[in-house]
PDB file of C-alpha atoms in Angstrom:
ATOM      1  CA  UNK A1082      -1.616  -9.129  10.802  1.00 92.00           C
ATOM      2  CA  UNK A1083      -3.968  -6.176  10.549  1.00 94.00           C
ATOM      3  CA  UNK A1084      -6.472  -5.775   7.725  1.00 95.00           C
ATOM      4  CA  UNK A1085      -7.797  -2.260   7.134  1.00 96.00           C
ATOM      5  CA  UNK A1086     -11.101  -2.034   5.270  1.00 95.00           C
ATOM      6  CA  UNK A1087     -12.889   0.953   3.765  1.00 94.00           C
ATOM      7  CA  UNK A1088     -16.458  -0.268   3.858  1.00 89.00           C
ATOM      8  CA  UNK A1089     -19.303   0.910   1.653  1.00 86.00           C
ATOM      9  CA  UNK A1090     -22.725  -0.584   0.997  1.00 89.00           C
ATOM     10  CA  UNK A1091     -21.580  -4.126   0.192  1.00 86.00           C
ATOM     11  CA  UNK A1092     -19.646  -6.506   2.431  1.00 87.00           C
ATOM     12  CA  UNK A1093     -18.951  -9.168  -0.213  1.00 87.00           C
ATOM     13  CA  UNK A1094     -15.735  -7.770  -1.694  1.00 87.00           C
ATOM     14  CA  UNK A1095     -13.929  -7.113   1.613  1.00 89.00           C
ATOM     15  CA  UNK A1096     -15.190 -10.447   2.951  1.00 89.00           C
ATOM     16  CA  UNK A1097     -13.727 -12.374   0.003  1.00 88.00           C
ATOM     17  CA  UNK A1098     -10.508 -10.406   0.342  1.00 91.00           C
ATOM     18  CA  UNK A1099     -10.076 -11.208   4.035  1.00 89.00           C
ATOM     19  CA  UNK A1100     -10.818 -14.901   3.635  1.00 87.00           C
ATOM     20  CA  UNK A1101      -8.366 -15.039   0.718  1.00 89.00           C
ATOM     21  CA  UNK A1102      -5.690 -13.496   2.939  1.00 89.00           C
ATOM     22  CA  UNK A1103      -6.023 -16.377   5.373  1.00 89.00           C
ATOM     23  CA  UNK A1104      -7.045 -14.658   8.584  1.00 90.00           C
ATOM     24  CA  UNK A1105      -5.972 -16.045  11.950  1.00 91.00           C
ATOM     25  CA  UNK A1106      -7.624 -15.739  15.345  1.00 92.00           C
ATOM     26  CA  UNK A1107      -4.828 -13.423  16.502  1.00 92.00           C
ATOM     27  CA  UNK A1108      -5.332 -10.919  13.652  1.00 93.00           C
ATOM     28  CA  UNK A1109      -7.023  -7.534  13.826  1.00 94.00           C
ATOM     29  CA  UNK A1110      -9.591  -6.109  11.414  1.00 95.00           C
ATOM     30  CA  UNK A1111      -9.983  -2.338  11.322  1.00 96.00           C
ATOM     31  CA  UNK A1112     -13.264  -1.365   9.632  1.00 96.00           C
ATOM     32  CA  UNK A1113     -13.293   2.288   8.628  1.00 95.00           C
ATOM     33  CA  UNK A1114     -16.451   4.128   7.609  1.00 93.00           C
ATOM     34  CA  UNK A1115     -17.768   7.720   7.539  1.00 92.00           C
ATOM     35  CA  UNK A1116     -18.834   9.217  10.856  1.00 90.00           C
ATOM     36  CA  UNK A1117     -22.293  10.662  10.303  1.00 83.00           C
ATOM     37  CA  UNK A1118     -25.099  11.931  12.544  1.00 76.00           C
ATOM     38  CA  UNK A1119     -27.457   9.566  10.734  1.00 82.00           C
ATOM     39  CA  UNK A1120     -25.705   6.610   9.158  1.00 80.00           C
ATOM     40  CA  UNK A1121     -26.960   5.243   5.861  1.00 84.00           C
ATOM     41  CA  UNK A1122     -28.911   2.059   6.575  1.00 90.00           C
ATOM     42  CA  UNK A1123     -27.219   0.242   3.684  1.00 89.00           C
ATOM     43  CA  UNK A1124     -23.783   0.947   5.118  1.00 89.00           C
ATOM     44  CA  UNK A1125     -24.913  -0.113   8.592  1.00 91.00           C
ATOM     45  CA  UNK A1126     -26.343  -3.395   7.301  1.00 92.00           C
ATOM     46  CA  UNK A1127     -23.146  -4.131   5.361  1.00 92.00           C
ATOM     47  CA  UNK A1128     -20.986  -3.526   8.434  1.00 93.00           C
ATOM     48  CA  UNK A1129     -23.183  -5.615  10.699  1.00 94.00           C
ATOM     49  CA  UNK A1130     -23.255  -8.453   8.163  1.00 94.00           C
ATOM     50  CA  UNK A1131     -19.467  -8.364   7.742  1.00 93.00           C
ATOM     51  CA  UNK A1132     -18.870  -8.453  11.487  1.00 94.00           C
ATOM     52  CA  UNK A1133     -21.382 -11.259  11.986  1.00 95.00           C
ATOM     53  CA  UNK A1134     -19.875 -13.473   9.290  1.00 94.00           C
ATOM     54  CA  UNK A1135     -16.247 -12.910  10.314  1.00 93.00           C
ATOM     55  CA  UNK A1136     -17.066 -13.435  14.002  1.00 93.00           C
ATOM     56  CA  UNK A1137     -18.815 -16.714  13.212  1.00 93.00           C
ATOM     57  CA  UNK A1138     -15.737 -18.015  11.384  1.00 91.00           C
ATOM     58  CA  UNK A1139     -12.992 -16.548  13.593  1.00 91.00           C
ATOM     59  CA  UNK A1140     -14.283 -16.515  17.165  1.00 90.00           C
ATOM     60  CA  UNK A1141     -11.267 -14.816  18.776  1.00 92.00           C
ATOM     61  CA  UNK A1142     -10.397 -12.311  16.062  1.00 94.00           C
ATOM     62  CA  UNK A1143     -10.317  -8.651  17.070  1.00 94.00           C
ATOM     63  CA  UNK A1144     -12.657  -6.388  15.094  1.00 95.00           C
ATOM     64  CA  UNK A1145     -12.319  -2.629  15.539  1.00 95.00           C
ATOM     65  CA  UNK A1146     -14.998  -0.307  14.156  1.00 95.00           C
ATOM     66  CA  UNK A1147     -13.502   3.092  13.399  1.00 95.00           C
ATOM     67  CA  UNK A1148     -15.808   5.921  12.236  1.00 95.00           C
ATOM     68  CA  UNK A1149     -13.993   8.786  10.487  1.00 94.00           C
ATOM     69  CA  UNK A1150     -15.024  12.402  10.005  1.00 93.00           C
ATOM     70  CA  UNK A1151     -14.458  12.365   6.259  1.00 93.00           C
ATOM     71  CA  UNK A1152     -15.498  16.010   5.874  1.00 93.00           C
ATOM     72  CA  UNK A1153     -12.368  17.169   7.723  1.00 94.00           C
ATOM     73  CA  UNK A1154      -9.528  15.864   5.554  1.00 95.00           C
ATOM     74  CA  UNK A1155      -6.582  16.714   7.820  1.00 93.00           C
ATOM     75  CA  UNK A1156      -8.304  15.499  10.972  1.00 93.00           C
ATOM     76  CA  UNK A1157      -9.302  12.248   9.233  1.00 95.00           C
ATOM     77  CA  UNK A1158      -5.756  11.628   7.999  1.00 95.00           C
ATOM     78  CA  UNK A1159      -4.346  12.254  11.483  1.00 94.00           C
ATOM     79  CA  UNK A1160      -6.874   9.957  13.174  1.00 94.00           C
ATOM     80  CA  UNK A1161      -6.419   7.163  10.625  1.00 95.00           C
ATOM     81  CA  UNK A1162      -2.623   7.316  10.727  1.00 93.00           C
ATOM     82  CA  UNK A1163      -2.514   7.248  14.503  1.00 94.00           C
ATOM     83  CA  UNK A1164      -5.050   4.420  14.724  1.00 94.00           C
ATOM     84  CA  UNK A1165      -3.264   2.163  12.231  1.00 93.00           C
ATOM     85  CA  UNK A1166       0.164   2.903  13.728  1.00 89.00           C
ATOM     86  CA  UNK A1167      -0.905   2.217  17.315  1.00 89.00           C
ATOM     87  CA  UNK A1168      -1.946  -1.378  16.562  1.00 85.00           C
ATOM     88  CA  UNK A1169       1.742  -2.303  16.136  1.00 76.00           C
ATOM     89  CA  UNK A1170       1.378  -5.091  13.593  1.00 79.00           C
ATOM     90  CA  UNK A1171       4.281  -5.763  11.209  1.00 83.00           C
ATOM     91  CA  UNK A1172       2.024  -7.065   8.415  1.00 91.00           C
ATOM     92  CA  UNK A1173      -0.554  -4.521   7.283  1.00 95.00           C
ATOM     93  CA  UNK A1174      -3.003  -5.163   4.456  1.00 96.00           C
ATOM     94  CA  UNK A1175      -5.394  -2.494   3.205  1.00 96.00           C
ATOM     95  CA  UNK A1176      -8.452  -3.119   1.049  1.00 95.00           C
ATOM     96  CA  UNK A1177      -9.928   0.026  -0.492  1.00 94.00           C
ATOM     97  CA  UNK A1178     -12.567  -1.597  -2.675  1.00 89.00           C
ATOM     98  CA  UNK A1179     -15.544   0.095  -1.026  1.00 87.00           C
ATOM     99  CA  UNK A1180     -16.565   3.221   0.801  1.00 86.00           C
ATOM    100  CA  UNK A1181     -16.525   6.923   0.025  1.00 89.00           C
ATOM    101  CA  UNK A1182     -13.854   8.219  -2.311  1.00 92.00           C
ATOM    102  CA  UNK A1183     -12.963  10.823   0.323  1.00 94.00           C
ATOM    103  CA  UNK A1184     -12.311   8.059   2.879  1.00 95.00           C
ATOM    104  CA  UNK A1185     -10.159   6.138   0.412  1.00 95.00           C
ATOM    105  CA  UNK A1186      -8.090   9.265  -0.285  1.00 95.00           C
ATOM    106  CA  UNK A1187      -7.699   9.890   3.448  1.00 96.00           C
ATOM    107  CA  UNK A1188      -6.538   6.333   4.156  1.00 96.00           C
ATOM    108  CA  UNK A1189      -3.954   6.500   1.360  1.00 95.00           C
ATOM    109  CA  UNK A1190      -2.752   9.888   2.606  1.00 93.00           C
ATOM    110  CA  UNK A1191      -2.438   8.527   6.149  1.00 94.00           C
ATOM    111  CA  UNK A1192      -0.328   5.597   4.943  1.00 93.00           C
ATOM    112  CA  UNK A1193       2.016   7.967   3.119  1.00 90.00           C
ATOM    113  CA  UNK A1194       2.312  10.700   5.753  1.00 88.00           C
ATOM    114  CA  UNK A1195       2.817   8.236   8.606  1.00 90.00           C
ATOM    115  CA  UNK A1196       5.154   6.126   6.432  1.00 87.00           C
ATOM    116  CA  UNK A1197       3.157   2.977   7.126  1.00 91.00           C
ATOM    117  CA  UNK A1198       4.396   0.168   4.910  1.00 90.00           C
ATOM    118  CA  UNK A1199       1.396  -1.855   3.764  1.00 94.00           C
ATOM    119  CA  UNK A1200       0.015  -3.855   0.875  1.00 95.00           C
ATOM    120  CA  UNK A1201      -2.886  -1.975  -0.726  1.00 96.00           C
ATOM    121  CA  UNK A1202      -5.549  -3.681  -2.853  1.00 95.00           C
ATOM    122  CA  UNK A1203      -8.302  -1.952  -4.831  1.00 92.00           C
ATOM    123  CA  UNK A1204     -10.916  -3.845  -6.854  1.00 88.00           C
ATOM    124  CA  UNK A1205     -11.841  -2.515 -10.289  1.00 86.00           C
ATOM    125  CA  UNK A1206     -15.350  -1.097 -10.524  1.00 81.00           C
ATOM    126  CA  UNK A1207     -16.322  -3.392 -13.396  1.00 82.00           C
ATOM    127  CA  UNK A1208     -15.377  -6.493 -11.407  1.00 78.00           C
ATOM    128  CA  UNK A1209     -12.720  -7.639 -13.874  1.00 87.00           C
ATOM    129  CA  UNK A1210      -9.866  -7.672 -11.406  1.00 87.00           C
ATOM    130  CA  UNK A1211      -7.924  -5.673  -8.868  1.00 90.00           C
ATOM    131  CA  UNK A1212      -4.692  -3.743  -8.451  1.00 92.00           C
ATOM    132  CA  UNK A1213      -2.196  -4.316  -5.647  1.00 94.00           C
ATOM    133  CA  UNK A1214       0.805  -2.208  -4.664  1.00 93.00           C
ATOM    134  CA  UNK A1215       2.980  -1.368  -1.669  1.00 90.00           C
ATOM    135  CA  UNK A1216       2.269   1.976  -0.067  1.00 90.00           C
ATOM    136  CA  UNK A1217       6.025   2.371   0.478  1.00 84.00           C
ATOM    137  CA  UNK A1218       6.477   2.417  -3.316  1.00 82.00           C
ATOM    138  CA  UNK A1219       4.858   5.861  -3.331  1.00 79.00           C
ATOM    139  CA  UNK A1220       7.167   7.323  -0.694  1.00 75.00           C
ATOM    140  CA  UNK A1221       9.869   9.687  -2.004  1.00 74.00           C
ATOM    141  CA  UNK A1222      13.243   7.981  -2.195  1.00 80.00           C
ATOM    142  CA  UNK A1223      16.564   9.752  -1.753  1.00 83.00           C
ATOM    143  CA  UNK A1224      18.488   9.140  -4.976  1.00 89.00           C
ATOM    144  CA  UNK A1225      21.854  10.689  -5.749  1.00 92.00           C
ATOM    145  CA  UNK A1226      23.161  11.593  -9.203  1.00 92.00           C
ATOM    146  CA  UNK A1227      24.876   8.240  -9.813  1.00 94.00           C
ATOM    147  CA  UNK A1228      21.733   6.316  -8.804  1.00 94.00           C
ATOM    148  CA  UNK A1229      19.659   8.314 -11.276  1.00 93.00           C
ATOM    149  CA  UNK A1230      22.265   7.665 -13.981  1.00 94.00           C
ATOM    150  CA  UNK A1231      22.185   3.930 -13.241  1.00 95.00           C
ATOM    151  CA  UNK A1232      18.385   3.917 -13.501  1.00 94.00           C
ATOM    152  CA  UNK A1233      18.642   5.683 -16.851  1.00 93.00           C
ATOM    153  CA  UNK A1234      21.244   3.232 -18.150  1.00 94.00           C
ATOM    154  CA  UNK A1235      19.248   0.178 -17.082  1.00 95.00           C
ATOM    155  CA  UNK A1236      16.132   1.694 -18.650  1.00 93.00           C
ATOM    156  CA  UNK A1237      18.097   1.998 -21.886  1.00 92.00           C
ATOM    157  CA  UNK A1238      18.987  -1.694 -21.790  1.00 92.00           C
ATOM    158  CA  UNK A1239      22.453  -1.526 -20.254  1.00 92.00           C
ATOM    159  CA  UNK A1240      22.018  -3.831 -17.275  1.00 92.00           C
ATOM    160  CA  UNK A1241      25.453  -5.163 -16.339  1.00 94.00           C
ATOM    161  CA  UNK A1242      27.735  -3.533 -13.781  1.00 95.00           C
ATOM    162  CA  UNK A1243      30.674  -3.541 -16.226  1.00 95.00           C
ATOM    163  CA  UNK A1244      28.624  -1.947 -19.008  1.00 94.00           C
ATOM    164  CA  UNK A1245      27.183   0.730 -16.744  1.00 95.00           C
ATOM    165  CA  UNK A1246      30.608   1.457 -15.239  1.00 95.00           C
ATOM    166  CA  UNK A1247      32.193   1.898 -18.677  1.00 95.00           C
ATOM    167  CA  UNK A1248      29.391   4.089 -19.991  1.00 95.00           C
ATOM    168  CA  UNK A1249      29.295   6.370 -16.928  1.00 94.00           C
ATOM    169  CA  UNK A1250      33.039   6.413 -16.235  1.00 95.00           C
ATOM    170  CA  UNK A1251      32.307   5.410 -12.641  1.00 94.00           C
ATOM    171  CA  UNK A1252      34.242   2.678 -10.757  1.00 95.00           C
ATOM    172  CA  UNK A1253      32.620  -0.745 -10.844  1.00 94.00           C
ATOM    173  CA  UNK A1254      32.657  -0.896  -7.025  1.00 95.00           C
ATOM    174  CA  UNK A1255      30.605   2.308  -6.866  1.00 95.00           C
ATOM    175  CA  UNK A1256      28.112   1.093  -9.465  1.00 96.00           C
ATOM    176  CA  UNK A1257      27.782  -2.239  -7.656  1.00 96.00           C
ATOM    177  CA  UNK A1258      27.181  -0.541  -4.281  1.00 96.00           C
ATOM    178  CA  UNK A1259      24.601   1.843  -5.723  1.00 96.00           C
ATOM    179  CA  UNK A1260      22.867  -1.003  -7.583  1.00 96.00           C
ATOM    180  CA  UNK A1261      22.585  -2.996  -4.361  1.00 95.00           C
ATOM    181  CA  UNK A1262      20.985   0.025  -2.659  1.00 94.00           C
ATOM    182  CA  UNK A1263      18.562   0.470  -5.567  1.00 95.00           C
ATOM    183  CA  UNK A1264      17.621  -3.194  -5.335  1.00 94.00           C
ATOM    184  CA  UNK A1265      16.875  -2.797  -1.627  1.00 91.00           C
ATOM    185  CA  UNK A1266      14.670   0.185  -2.473  1.00 90.00           C
ATOM    186  CA  UNK A1267      12.636  -1.954  -4.845  1.00 89.00           C
ATOM    187  CA  UNK A1268      13.819  -0.056  -7.933  1.00 92.00           C
ATOM    188  CA  UNK A1269      16.099  -2.698  -9.499  1.00 95.00           C
ATOM    189  CA  UNK A1270      15.814  -6.432 -10.016  1.00 94.00           C
ATOM    190  CA  UNK A1271      18.820  -8.704 -10.565  1.00 93.00           C
ATOM    191  CA  UNK A1272      18.781 -11.742 -12.832  1.00 91.00           C
ATOM    192  CA  UNK A1273      22.181 -13.355 -13.095  1.00 91.00           C
ATOM    193  CA  UNK A1274      24.633 -10.544 -13.851  1.00 89.00           C
ATOM    194  CA  UNK A1275      22.009  -8.261 -15.374  1.00 94.00           C
ATOM    195  CA  UNK A1276      19.881  -5.643 -13.662  1.00 96.00           C
ATOM    196  CA  UNK A1277      16.425  -4.585 -14.796  1.00 95.00           C
ATOM    197  CA  UNK A1278      13.858  -2.092 -13.548  1.00 94.00           C
ATOM    198  CA  UNK A1279      10.886  -2.974 -11.373  1.00 92.00           C
ATOM    199  CA  UNK A1280       7.564  -1.249 -12.070  1.00 88.00           C
ATOM    200  CA  UNK A1281       8.567   1.347  -9.466  1.00 87.00           C
ATOM    201  CA  UNK A1282      11.941   1.709 -11.185  1.00 90.00           C
ATOM    202  CA  UNK A1283      10.232   2.370 -14.525  1.00 89.00           C
ATOM    203  CA  UNK A1284       8.280   5.195 -12.891  1.00 85.00           C
ATOM    204  CA  UNK A1285      11.511   6.738 -11.622  1.00 87.00           C
ATOM    205  CA  UNK A1286      13.106   6.374 -15.060  1.00 88.00           C
ATOM    206  CA  UNK A1287      10.220   8.309 -16.618  1.00 85.00           C
ATOM    207  CA  UNK A1288      10.272  10.941 -13.872  1.00 80.00           C
ATOM    208  CA  UNK A1289      14.043  11.303 -14.279  1.00 77.00           C
ATOM    209  CA  UNK A1290      13.600  12.040 -17.988  1.00 73.00           C
ATOM    210  CA  UNK A1291      11.080  14.753 -17.210  1.00 60.00           C
ATOM    211  CA  UNK A1292      13.244  16.529 -14.620  1.00 50.00           C
TER     212      UNK A1292
END
């Protein structure tokens, strides 16, 4: 497992996040922060404190400090994407609860452009909770006409293969095959004989209406 952190002036949020994830000695932590000629002392203290605490709990864990030139967007995205991809870990978790907004935007862009499938978590500024999503959910998906029609039908409450087939005038075998593909894409859920839309599927239903 690799945990990517965008670190700001406070180490508490990323520290809680990593402990909650259940780190192992074989995991890797990638701490990203702005590359500056004179680093802010608050950011330096937070990074040093985070490294000290994690190292005292997990003695063999690999911690990589990765400064990023946030003022050069395209260079930062390239460097971040290459760095995350080269670690070759199947399970990638990204916590973007701290750090510069520019750095957060660059990390998200790197995940998308390099097609790195990861779980992304961002804490709310008021401390009331957090949001979590898969970066792959934001990648464009290739959907044909029948797939878009199926999404529209399910969004309208017609969730069975037979119902969708009758309404679209498409063979049941075709609807079933397309529905299976949509489920694999994370767009449809199946409960019994009925299909429903995931949160990602609802986004595609809305986008489809606006096309």
